[in-house]
Amino acid sequence: GAVVSQHPSRVICKSGTSVKIECRSLDFQATTMFWYRQFPKQSLMLMATSNEGSKATYEQGVEKDKFLINHASLTLSTLTVTSAHPEDSSFYICSPRGSDQETQYFGPGTRLLVL
Amino acid sequence: KQEVTQIPAALSVPEGENLVLNCSFTDSAIYNLQWFRQDPGKGLTSLLLIQSSQREQTSGRLNASLDKSSGRSTLYIAASQPGDSATYLCAVPSAGYQKVTFGIGTKLQVIP
């Protein structure tokens, strides 16, 4: 299966700071990137979808100015949580997909704790 | 809007028992259906992928079935082991594969 990495795996930050999460697809070109978050005891929820080189499409209820997504290359996408607050504490997972792939691959996730 | 339900929410079984996890979905216009396992604090591991035209897939002790017309899928685990303890999620991509809807998962505990 495809190898996907996320960095950092865990991050603790103070309220009001910004956090950048990187997602890399190591052995295939990710034409589409999905970003999910998972609150405790809940299922994964799609936050946004981005295609390489274009702006991300955000799901209803997800603030695009707060969760900045950059998908500048076929192997790297970043999610920046700006001015993070405790309610943003969650598990963030990226999911890249190539143009010819059917299986959804997932990164190992980043656990964010905002104090 | 696609809704995915998984039953039961939690399951505890003794080692060696065979078990069935259920997943139901409301919109039958699906691209495929995938089963994943999630270990605590970790990402997702893909277990089985069933195409919308298929009825079942097998991998080792795992067997997944799909009945698209009734909006149901089951994951059968044979001879369960403590290492099978995890949360099992089913995921249903839309027909255009533009969105994937997840169930909330079934938390499985296999007792030695």
Tab-separated table of N, CA, C and O in Angstrom, chain A residues 34 36 38 41-44 46 59 91 93 97 102-104 106-108 111, chain B residues 31-32 34 36 38 41-44 49 51 89 97-100 102-104:
chain	number	residue	atom	x	y	z
A	34	PHE	N	-7.654	14.825	1.003
A	34	PHE	CA	-8.760	15.019	1.927
A	34	PHE	C	-8.189	15.228	3.332
A	34	PHE	O	-7.257	14.542	3.730
A	36	TYR	N	-9.324	15.207	7.343
A	36	TYR	CA	-10.371	14.814	8.278
A	36	TYR	C	-9.961	15.205	9.697
A	36	TYR	O	-8.772	15.348	10.011
A	38	GLN	N	-11.107	14.101	13.867
A	38	GLN	CA	-11.866	13.157	14.668
A	38	GLN	C	-11.831	13.596	16.115
A	38	GLN	O	-10.761	13.605	16.755
A	41	LYS	N	-14.450	9.800	20.556
A	41	LYS	CA	-15.651	8.974	20.481
A	41	LYS	C	-16.559	9.345	19.319
A	41	LYS	O	-17.747	9.021	19.322
A	42	GLN	N	-16.017	10.025	18.350
A	42	GLN	CA	-16.788	10.350	17.163
A	42	GLN	C	-16.078	9.802	15.930
A	42	GLN	O	-14.911	9.446	15.979
A	43	SER	N	-16.810	9.744	14.830
A	43	SER	CA	-16.206	9.253	13.609
A	43	SER	C	-15.393	10.357	12.940
A	43	SER	O	-15.453	11.514	13.347
A	44	LEU	N	-14.647	9.965	11.945
A	44	LEU	CA	-13.915	10.969	11.179
A	44	LEU	C	-14.897	11.835	10.411
A	44	LEU	O	-15.864	11.346	9.842
A	46	LEU	N	-15.052	14.817	7.409
A	46	LEU	CA	-14.316	15.494	6.362
A	46	LEU	C	-14.328	16.994	6.612
A	46	LEU	O	-15.380	17.580	6.853
A	59	GLU	N	-15.993	21.835	3.844
A	59	GLU	CA	-17.306	21.328	4.239
A	59	GLU	C	-18.029	22.394	5.052
A	59	GLU	O	-17.414	23.287	5.654
A	91	PHE	N	-7.941	15.059	16.547
A	91	PHE	CA	-7.036	14.180	15.806
A	91	PHE	C	-7.236	14.520	14.336
A	91	PHE	O	-8.334	14.368	13.808
A	93	ILE	N	-6.327	13.942	10.373
A	93	ILE	CA	-5.813	12.898	9.483
A	93	ILE	C	-5.909	13.360	8.040
A	93	ILE	O	-6.951	13.846	7.609
A	97	ARG	N	-5.114	10.852	-2.408
A	97	ARG	CA	-5.591	9.920	-3.429
A	97	ARG	C	-4.997	10.295	-4.766
A	97	ARG	O	-4.996	11.449	-5.149
A	102	GLU	N	-8.260	3.736	-6.250
A	102	GLU	CA	-9.593	3.546	-5.706
A	102	GLU	C	-9.560	3.433	-4.194
A	102	GLU	O	-10.499	3.797	-3.514
A	103	THR	N	-8.496	2.882	-3.698
A	103	THR	CA	-8.381	2.731	-2.251
A	103	THR	C	-8.000	4.058	-1.628
A	103	THR	O	-7.158	4.784	-2.129
A	104	GLN	N	-8.665	4.360	-0.531
A	104	GLN	CA	-8.380	5.595	0.185
A	104	GLN	C	-7.238	5.307	1.158
A	104	GLN	O	-7.339	4.426	1.995
A	106	PHE	N	-4.538	6.715	4.166
A	106	PHE	CA	-4.599	7.655	5.269
A	106	PHE	C	-3.240	7.846	5.899
A	106	PHE	O	-2.449	6.909	6.005
A	107	GLY	N	-3.006	9.088	6.332
A	107	GLY	CA	-1.822	9.339	7.135
A	107	GLY	C	-2.023	8.806	8.531
A	107	GLY	O	-3.138	8.455	8.913
A	108	PRO	N	-0.959	8.745	9.318
A	108	PRO	CA	-1.057	8.211	10.677
A	108	PRO	C	-1.752	9.153	11.643
A	108	PRO	O	-2.084	8.760	12.760
A	111	ARG	N	-2.171	14.415	16.536
A	111	ARG	CA	-3.023	14.747	17.682
A	111	ARG	C	-2.664	16.150	18.161
A	111	ARG	O	-1.523	16.392	18.543
B	31	TYR	N	-19.477	4.250	-4.550
B	31	TYR	CA	-18.363	3.903	-5.442
B	31	TYR	C	-17.786	2.553	-5.044
B	31	TYR	O	-17.487	1.708	-5.869
B	32	ASN	N	-17.591	2.387	-3.742
B	32	ASN	CA	-17.143	1.124	-3.165
B	32	ASN	C	-17.414	1.199	-1.678
B	32	ASN	O	-18.058	2.152	-1.207
B	34	GLN	N	-15.292	0.391	2.103
B	34	GLN	CA	-14.043	-0.053	2.719
B	34	GLN	C	-14.225	-0.259	4.207
B	34	GLN	O	-14.960	0.480	4.868
B	36	PHE	N	-11.952	-0.430	7.718
B	36	PHE	CA	-10.673	-0.034	8.292
B	36	PHE	C	-10.638	-0.465	9.755
B	36	PHE	O	-11.666	-0.654	10.389
B	38	GLN	N	-8.828	0.974	13.397
B	38	GLN	CA	-8.124	2.098	13.993
B	38	GLN	C	-7.709	1.709	15.395
B	38	GLN	O	-8.553	1.390	16.234
B	41	GLY	N	-5.404	6.223	19.209
B	41	GLY	CA	-4.475	7.314	18.957
B	41	GLY	C	-3.711	7.198	17.655
B	41	GLY	O	-2.770	7.947	17.422
B	42	LYS	N	-4.142	6.297	16.796
B	42	LYS	CA	-3.407	6.096	15.552
B	42	LYS	C	-4.319	6.295	14.347
B	42	LYS	O	-5.519	6.451	14.474
B	43	GLY	N	-3.705	6.294	13.179
B	43	GLY	CA	-4.460	6.457	11.952
B	43	GLY	C	-5.195	5.195	11.565
B	43	GLY	O	-5.337	4.272	12.354
B	44	LEU	N	-5.625	5.154	10.343
B	44	LEU	CA	-6.446	4.061	9.860
B	44	LEU	C	-5.636	3.070	9.033
B	44	LEU	O	-4.755	3.465	8.284
B	49	LEU	N	-11.512	-3.842	0.728
B	49	LEU	CA	-12.214	-2.943	-0.182
B	49	LEU	C	-13.146	-3.771	-1.035
B	49	LEU	O	-12.724	-4.755	-1.652
B	51	GLN	N	-15.728	-3.461	-4.206
B	51	GLN	CA	-16.265	-2.618	-5.269
B	51	GLN	C	-17.784	-2.683	-5.240
B	51	GLN	O	-18.369	-3.659	-4.770
B	89	LEU	N	-14.004	0.601	11.413
B	89	LEU	CA	-14.804	1.621	10.745
B	89	LEU	C	-15.152	1.161	9.340
B	89	LEU	O	-14.317	0.557	8.658
B	97	TYR	N	-16.944	9.643	-5.994
B	97	TYR	CA	-15.773	9.578	-5.132
B	97	TYR	C	-15.290	10.960	-4.716
B	97	TYR	O	-14.101	11.196	-4.568
B	98	GLN	N	-16.223	11.834	-4.520
B	98	GLN	CA	-15.864	13.176	-4.079
B	98	GLN	C	-15.945	13.323	-2.573
B	98	GLN	O	-15.435	14.269	-2.013
B	99	LYS	N	-16.568	12.364	-1.944
B	99	LYS	CA	-16.728	12.457	-0.501
B	99	LYS	C	-16.806	11.054	0.085
B	99	LYS	O	-17.384	10.161	-0.528
B	100	VAL	N	-16.196	10.891	1.242
B	100	VAL	CA	-16.243	9.601	1.927
B	100	VAL	C	-16.941	9.805	3.263
B	100	VAL	O	-16.545	10.677	4.042
B	102	PHE	N	-17.962	8.168	6.877
B	102	PHE	CA	-17.553	7.112	7.796
B	102	PHE	C	-18.652	6.809	8.801
B	102	PHE	O	-19.409	7.688	9.211
B	103	GLY	N	-18.684	5.541	9.227
B	103	GLY	CA	-19.487	5.202	10.384
B	103	GLY	C	-18.713	5.598	11.632
B	103	GLY	O	-17.539	5.963	11.570
B	104	ILE	N	-19.387	5.533	12.780
B	104	ILE	CA	-18.746	5.915	14.031
B	104	ILE	C	-17.844	4.813	14.555
B	104	ILE	O	-17.010	5.040	15.421
